[in-house]
XYZ file of N, CA, C and O in Angstrom:
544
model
N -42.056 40.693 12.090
C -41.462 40.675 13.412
C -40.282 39.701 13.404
O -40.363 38.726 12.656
N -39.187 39.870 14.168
C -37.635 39.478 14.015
C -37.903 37.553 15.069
O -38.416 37.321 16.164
N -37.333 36.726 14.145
C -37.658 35.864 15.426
C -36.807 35.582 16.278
O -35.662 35.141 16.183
N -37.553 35.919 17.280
C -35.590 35.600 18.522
C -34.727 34.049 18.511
O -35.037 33.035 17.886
N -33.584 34.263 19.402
C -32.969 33.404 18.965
C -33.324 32.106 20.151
O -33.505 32.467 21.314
N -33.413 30.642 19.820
C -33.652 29.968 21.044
C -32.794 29.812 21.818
O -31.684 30.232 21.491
N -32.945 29.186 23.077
C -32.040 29.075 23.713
C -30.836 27.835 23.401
O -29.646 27.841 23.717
N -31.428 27.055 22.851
C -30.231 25.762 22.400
C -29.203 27.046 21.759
O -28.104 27.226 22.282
N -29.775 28.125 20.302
C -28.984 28.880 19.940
C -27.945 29.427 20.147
O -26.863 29.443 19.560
N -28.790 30.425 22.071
C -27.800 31.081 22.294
C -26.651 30.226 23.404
O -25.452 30.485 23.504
N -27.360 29.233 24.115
C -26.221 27.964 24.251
C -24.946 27.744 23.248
O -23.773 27.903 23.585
N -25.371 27.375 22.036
C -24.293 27.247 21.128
C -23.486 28.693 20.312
O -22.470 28.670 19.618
N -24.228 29.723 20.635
C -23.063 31.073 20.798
C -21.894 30.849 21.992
O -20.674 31.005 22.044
N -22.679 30.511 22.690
C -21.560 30.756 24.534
C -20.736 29.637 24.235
O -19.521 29.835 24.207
N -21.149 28.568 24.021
C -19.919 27.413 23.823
C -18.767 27.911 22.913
O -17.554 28.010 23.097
N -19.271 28.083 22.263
C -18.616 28.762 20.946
C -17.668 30.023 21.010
O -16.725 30.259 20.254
N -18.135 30.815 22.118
C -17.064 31.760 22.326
C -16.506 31.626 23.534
O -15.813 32.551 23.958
N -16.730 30.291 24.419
C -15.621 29.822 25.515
C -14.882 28.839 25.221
O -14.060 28.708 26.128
N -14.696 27.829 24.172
C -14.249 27.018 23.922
C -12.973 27.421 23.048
O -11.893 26.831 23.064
N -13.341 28.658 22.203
C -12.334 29.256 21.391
C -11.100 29.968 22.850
O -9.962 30.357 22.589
N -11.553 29.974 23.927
C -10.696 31.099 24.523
C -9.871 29.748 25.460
O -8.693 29.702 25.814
N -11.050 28.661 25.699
C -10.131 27.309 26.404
C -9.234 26.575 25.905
O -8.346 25.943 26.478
N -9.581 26.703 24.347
C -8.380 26.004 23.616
C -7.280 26.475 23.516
O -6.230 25.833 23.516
N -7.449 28.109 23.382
C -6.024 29.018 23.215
C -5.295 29.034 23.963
O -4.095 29.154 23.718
N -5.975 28.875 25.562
C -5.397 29.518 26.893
C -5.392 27.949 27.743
O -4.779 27.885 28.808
N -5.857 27.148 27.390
C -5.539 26.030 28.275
C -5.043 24.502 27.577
O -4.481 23.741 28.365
N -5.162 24.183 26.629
C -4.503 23.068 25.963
C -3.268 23.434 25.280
O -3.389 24.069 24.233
N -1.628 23.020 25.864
C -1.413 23.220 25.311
C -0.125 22.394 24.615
O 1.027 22.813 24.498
N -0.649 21.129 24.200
C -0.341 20.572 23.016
C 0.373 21.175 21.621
O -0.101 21.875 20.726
N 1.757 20.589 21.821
C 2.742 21.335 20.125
C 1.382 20.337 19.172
O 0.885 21.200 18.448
N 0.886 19.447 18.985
C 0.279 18.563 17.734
C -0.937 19.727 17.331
O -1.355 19.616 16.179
N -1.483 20.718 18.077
C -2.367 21.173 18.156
C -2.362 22.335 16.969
O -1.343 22.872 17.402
N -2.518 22.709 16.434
C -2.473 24.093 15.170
C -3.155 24.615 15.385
O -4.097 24.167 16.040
N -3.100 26.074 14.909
C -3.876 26.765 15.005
C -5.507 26.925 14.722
O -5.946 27.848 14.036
N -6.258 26.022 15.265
C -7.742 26.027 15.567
C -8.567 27.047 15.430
O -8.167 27.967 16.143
N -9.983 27.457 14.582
C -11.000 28.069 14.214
C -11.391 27.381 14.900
O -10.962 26.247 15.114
N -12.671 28.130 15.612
C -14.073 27.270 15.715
C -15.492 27.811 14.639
O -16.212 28.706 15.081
N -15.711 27.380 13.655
C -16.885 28.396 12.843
C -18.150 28.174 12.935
O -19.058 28.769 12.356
N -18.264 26.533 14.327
C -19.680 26.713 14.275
C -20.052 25.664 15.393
O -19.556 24.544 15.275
N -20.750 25.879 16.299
C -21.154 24.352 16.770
C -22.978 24.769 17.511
O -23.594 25.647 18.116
N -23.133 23.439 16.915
C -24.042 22.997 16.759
C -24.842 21.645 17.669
O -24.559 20.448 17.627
N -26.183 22.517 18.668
C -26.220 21.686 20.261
C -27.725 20.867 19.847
O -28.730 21.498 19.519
N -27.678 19.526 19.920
C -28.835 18.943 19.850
C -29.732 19.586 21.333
O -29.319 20.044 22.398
N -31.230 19.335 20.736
C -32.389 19.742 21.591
C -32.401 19.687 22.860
O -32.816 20.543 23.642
N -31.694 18.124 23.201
C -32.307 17.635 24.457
C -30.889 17.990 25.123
O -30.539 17.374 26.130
N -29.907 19.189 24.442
C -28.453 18.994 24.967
C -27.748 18.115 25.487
O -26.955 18.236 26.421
N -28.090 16.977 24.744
C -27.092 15.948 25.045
C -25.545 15.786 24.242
O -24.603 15.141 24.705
N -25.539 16.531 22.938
C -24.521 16.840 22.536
C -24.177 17.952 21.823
O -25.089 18.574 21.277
N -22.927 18.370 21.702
C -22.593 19.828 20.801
C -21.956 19.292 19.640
O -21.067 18.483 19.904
N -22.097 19.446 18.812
C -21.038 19.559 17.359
C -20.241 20.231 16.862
O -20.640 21.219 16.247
N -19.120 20.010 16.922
C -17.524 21.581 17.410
C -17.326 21.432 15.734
O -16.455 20.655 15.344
N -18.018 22.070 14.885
C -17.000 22.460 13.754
C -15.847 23.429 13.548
O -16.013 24.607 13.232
N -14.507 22.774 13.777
C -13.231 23.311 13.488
C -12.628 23.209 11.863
O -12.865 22.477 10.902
N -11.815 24.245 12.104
C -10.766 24.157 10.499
C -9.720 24.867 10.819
O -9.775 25.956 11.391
N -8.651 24.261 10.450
C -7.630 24.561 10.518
C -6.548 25.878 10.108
O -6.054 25.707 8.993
N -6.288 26.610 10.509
C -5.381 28.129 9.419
C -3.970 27.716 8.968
O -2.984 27.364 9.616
N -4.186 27.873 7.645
C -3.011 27.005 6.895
C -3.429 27.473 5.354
O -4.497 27.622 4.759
N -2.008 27.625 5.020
C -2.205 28.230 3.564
C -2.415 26.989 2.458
O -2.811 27.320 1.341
N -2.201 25.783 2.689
C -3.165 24.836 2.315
C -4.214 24.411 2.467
O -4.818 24.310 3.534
N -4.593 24.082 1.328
C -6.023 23.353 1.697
C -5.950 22.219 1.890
O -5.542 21.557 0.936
N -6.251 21.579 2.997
C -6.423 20.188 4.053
C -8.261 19.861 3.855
O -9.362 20.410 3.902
N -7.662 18.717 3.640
C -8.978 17.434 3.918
C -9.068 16.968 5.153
O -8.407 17.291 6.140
N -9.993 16.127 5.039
C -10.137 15.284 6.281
C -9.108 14.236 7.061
O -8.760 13.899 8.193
N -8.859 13.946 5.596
C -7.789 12.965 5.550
C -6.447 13.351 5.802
O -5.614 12.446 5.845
N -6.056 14.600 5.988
C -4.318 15.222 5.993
C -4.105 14.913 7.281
O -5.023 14.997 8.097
N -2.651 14.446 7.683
C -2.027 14.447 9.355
C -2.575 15.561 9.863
O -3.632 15.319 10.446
N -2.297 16.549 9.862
C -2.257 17.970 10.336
C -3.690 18.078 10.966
O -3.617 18.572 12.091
N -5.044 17.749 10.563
C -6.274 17.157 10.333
C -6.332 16.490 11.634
O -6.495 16.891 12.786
N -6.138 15.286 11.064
C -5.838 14.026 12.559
C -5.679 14.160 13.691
O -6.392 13.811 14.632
N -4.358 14.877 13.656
C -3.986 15.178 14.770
C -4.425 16.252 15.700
O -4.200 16.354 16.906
N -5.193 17.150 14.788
C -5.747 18.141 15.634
C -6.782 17.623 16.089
O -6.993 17.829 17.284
N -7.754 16.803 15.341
C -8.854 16.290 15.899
C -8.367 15.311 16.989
O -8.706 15.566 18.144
N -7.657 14.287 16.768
C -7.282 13.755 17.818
C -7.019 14.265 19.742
O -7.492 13.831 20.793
N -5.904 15.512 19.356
C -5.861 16.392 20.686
C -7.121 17.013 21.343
O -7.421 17.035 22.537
N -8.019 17.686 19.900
C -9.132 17.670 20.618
C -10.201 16.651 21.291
O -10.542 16.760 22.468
N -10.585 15.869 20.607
C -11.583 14.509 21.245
C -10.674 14.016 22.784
O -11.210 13.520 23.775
N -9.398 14.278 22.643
C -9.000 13.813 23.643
C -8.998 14.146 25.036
O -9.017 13.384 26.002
N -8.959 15.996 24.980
C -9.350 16.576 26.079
C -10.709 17.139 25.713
O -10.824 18.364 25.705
N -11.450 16.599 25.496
C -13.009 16.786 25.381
C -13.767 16.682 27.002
O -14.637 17.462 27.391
N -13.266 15.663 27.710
C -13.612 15.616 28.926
C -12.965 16.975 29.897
O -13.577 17.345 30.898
N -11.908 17.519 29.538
C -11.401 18.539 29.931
C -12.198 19.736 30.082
O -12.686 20.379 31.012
N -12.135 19.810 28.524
C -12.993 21.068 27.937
C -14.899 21.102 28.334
O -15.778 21.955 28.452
N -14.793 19.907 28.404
C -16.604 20.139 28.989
C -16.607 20.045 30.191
O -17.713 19.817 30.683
N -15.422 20.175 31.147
C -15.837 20.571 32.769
C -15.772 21.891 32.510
O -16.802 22.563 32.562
N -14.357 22.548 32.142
C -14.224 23.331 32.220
C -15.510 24.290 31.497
O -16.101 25.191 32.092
N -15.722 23.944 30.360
C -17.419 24.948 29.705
C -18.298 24.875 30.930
O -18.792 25.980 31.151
N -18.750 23.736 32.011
C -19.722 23.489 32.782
C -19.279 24.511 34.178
O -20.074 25.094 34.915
N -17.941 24.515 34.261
C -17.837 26.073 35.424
C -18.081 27.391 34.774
O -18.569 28.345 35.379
N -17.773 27.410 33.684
C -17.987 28.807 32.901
C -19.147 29.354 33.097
O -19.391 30.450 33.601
N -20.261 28.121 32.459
C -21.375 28.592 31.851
C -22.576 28.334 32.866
O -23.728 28.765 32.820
N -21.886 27.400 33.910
C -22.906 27.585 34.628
C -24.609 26.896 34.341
O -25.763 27.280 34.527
N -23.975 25.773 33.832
C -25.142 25.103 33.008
C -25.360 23.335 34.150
O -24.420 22.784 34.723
N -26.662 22.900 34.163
C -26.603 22.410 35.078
C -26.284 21.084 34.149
O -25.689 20.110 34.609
N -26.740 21.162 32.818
C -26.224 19.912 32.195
C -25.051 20.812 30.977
O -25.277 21.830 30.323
N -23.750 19.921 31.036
C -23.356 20.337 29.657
C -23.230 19.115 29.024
O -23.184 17.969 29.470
N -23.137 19.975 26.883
C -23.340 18.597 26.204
C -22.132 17.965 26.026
O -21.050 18.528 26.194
N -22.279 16.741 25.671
C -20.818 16.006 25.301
C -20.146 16.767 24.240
O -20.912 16.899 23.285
N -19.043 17.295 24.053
C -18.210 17.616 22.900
C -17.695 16.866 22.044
O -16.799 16.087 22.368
N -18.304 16.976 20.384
C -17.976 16.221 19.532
C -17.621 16.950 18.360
O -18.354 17.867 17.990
N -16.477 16.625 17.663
C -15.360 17.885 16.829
C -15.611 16.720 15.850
O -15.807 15.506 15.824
N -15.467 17.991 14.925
C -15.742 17.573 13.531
C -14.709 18.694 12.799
O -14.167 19.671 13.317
N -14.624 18.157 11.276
C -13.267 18.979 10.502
C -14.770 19.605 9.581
O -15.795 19.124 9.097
N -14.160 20.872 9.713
C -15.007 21.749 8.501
C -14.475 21.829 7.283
O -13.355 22.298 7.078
N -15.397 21.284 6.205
C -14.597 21.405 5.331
C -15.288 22.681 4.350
O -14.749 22.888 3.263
N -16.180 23.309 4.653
C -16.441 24.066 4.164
C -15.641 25.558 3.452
O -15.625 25.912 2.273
N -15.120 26.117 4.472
C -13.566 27.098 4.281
C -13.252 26.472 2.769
O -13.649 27.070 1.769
N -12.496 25.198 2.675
C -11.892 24.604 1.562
C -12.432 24.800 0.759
O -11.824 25.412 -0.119
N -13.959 24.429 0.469
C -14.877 24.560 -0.763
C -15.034 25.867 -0.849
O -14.444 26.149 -1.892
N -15.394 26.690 -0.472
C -15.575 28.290 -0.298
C -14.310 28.545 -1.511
O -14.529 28.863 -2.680
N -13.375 28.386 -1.083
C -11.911 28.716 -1.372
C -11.859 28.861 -2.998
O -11.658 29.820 -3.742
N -12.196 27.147 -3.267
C -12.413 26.407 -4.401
C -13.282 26.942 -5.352
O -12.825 27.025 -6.492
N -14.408 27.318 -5.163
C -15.661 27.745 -6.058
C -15.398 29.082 -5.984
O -15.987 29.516 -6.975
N -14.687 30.370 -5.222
C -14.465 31.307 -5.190
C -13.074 31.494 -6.338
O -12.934 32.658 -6.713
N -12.207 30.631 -6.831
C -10.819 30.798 -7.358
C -11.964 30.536 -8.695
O -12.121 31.474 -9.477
N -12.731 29.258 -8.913
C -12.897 28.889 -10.072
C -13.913 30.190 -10.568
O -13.920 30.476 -11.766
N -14.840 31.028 -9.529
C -15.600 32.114 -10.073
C -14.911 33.043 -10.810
O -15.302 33.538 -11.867
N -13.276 33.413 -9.907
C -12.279 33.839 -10.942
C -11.942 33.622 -11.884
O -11.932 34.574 -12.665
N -11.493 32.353 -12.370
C -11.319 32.024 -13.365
C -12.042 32.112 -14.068
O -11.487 32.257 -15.157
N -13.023 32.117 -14.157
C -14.523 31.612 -15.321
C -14.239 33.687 -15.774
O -14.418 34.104 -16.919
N -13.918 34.370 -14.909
C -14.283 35.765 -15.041
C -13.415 36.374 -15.677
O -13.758 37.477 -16.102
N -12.471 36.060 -15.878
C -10.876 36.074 -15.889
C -10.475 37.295 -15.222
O -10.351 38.378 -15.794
N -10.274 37.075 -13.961
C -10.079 38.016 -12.879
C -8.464 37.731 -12.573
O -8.082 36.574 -12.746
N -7.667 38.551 -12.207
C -6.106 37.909 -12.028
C -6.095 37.847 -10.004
O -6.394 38.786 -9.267
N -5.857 37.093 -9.776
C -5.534 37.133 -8.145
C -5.035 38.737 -8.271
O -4.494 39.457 -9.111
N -5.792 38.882 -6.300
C -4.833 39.954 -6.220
C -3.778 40.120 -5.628
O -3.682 41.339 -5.483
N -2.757 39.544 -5.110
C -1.459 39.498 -4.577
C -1.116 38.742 -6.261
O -1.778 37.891 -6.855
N 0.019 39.366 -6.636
C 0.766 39.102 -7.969
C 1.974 38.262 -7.586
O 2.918 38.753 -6.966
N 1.940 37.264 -7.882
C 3.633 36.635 -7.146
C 4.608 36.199 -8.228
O 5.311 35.197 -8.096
N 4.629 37.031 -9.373
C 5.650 37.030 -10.326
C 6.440 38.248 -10.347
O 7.324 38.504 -11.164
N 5.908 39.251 -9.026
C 7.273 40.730 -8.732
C 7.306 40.259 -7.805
O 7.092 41.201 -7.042
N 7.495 38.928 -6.885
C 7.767 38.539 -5.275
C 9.527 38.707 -5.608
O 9.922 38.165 -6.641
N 10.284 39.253 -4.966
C 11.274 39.308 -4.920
C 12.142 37.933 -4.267
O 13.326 37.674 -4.480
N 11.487 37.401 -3.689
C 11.725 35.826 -3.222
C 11.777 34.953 -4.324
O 12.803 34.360 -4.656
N 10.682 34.861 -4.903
C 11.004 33.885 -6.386
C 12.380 34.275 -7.446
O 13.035 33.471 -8.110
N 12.502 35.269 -7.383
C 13.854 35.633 -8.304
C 15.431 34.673 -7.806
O 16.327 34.132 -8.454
N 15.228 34.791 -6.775
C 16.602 34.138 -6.529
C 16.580 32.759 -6.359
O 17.628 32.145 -6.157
């Protein structure tokens, strides 16, 4: 038998797909980049959420990169923003504090997926030695 999902769960679905639509449509900060949300994560007693973000960027960023910083920064900053606004949405009589964190997972994914290539000797598939850009 399938086990359903709890409610902290489906709490942290709904955050998760209003927070992605508040950030797009209501903060709007140039420091801000283009923001994922891939996961967050609501303690028991909902006293807090855990916003794992990562960044879309054809680099791979650490924790440590500006780009990083600063996004986390804009976010923690309107955190008080973003959790009124989740608390009219959702209609929740408590919401949790919002606390953003950098995912670094994406990165590693990335990493152990290139080196599985390699070990295989698989060639990427976009070829960028007929890019017509590199020639000139």
């Amino acid at each position: 038998m399938p086990k359903e999902f709890s409610r902290i769960d489906r709490i942290a679905d709904q955050i998760q797909r209003e927070l992605a639509q508040l950030i797009q449509r209501e903060i709007k900060d140039p420091r801000l980049g283009m923001i994922t949300i891939n996961a967050v994560k609501v303690s028991r007693d909902m006293g807090y959420a855990d916003i794992y973000v990562s960044l879309l960027t054809t680099e791979d960023l650490t924790e440590e990169s500006p780009e990083v910083q600063e996004s986390l920064a804009v976010l923690r900053k309107s955190a008080g923003f973003l959790r009124g606004q989740l608390g009219r949405a959702m209609k929740l009589r408590m919401v949790p504090h919002l606390r953003f964190h950098f995912d670094r997972l994406p990165g590693k994914s990335r990493r152990i997926d290139s080196l599985i290539d390699e070990a295989m000797g698989r060639k990427p598939v976009v070829d960028r030695s007929d890019d017509p850009e590199s020639e000139d």
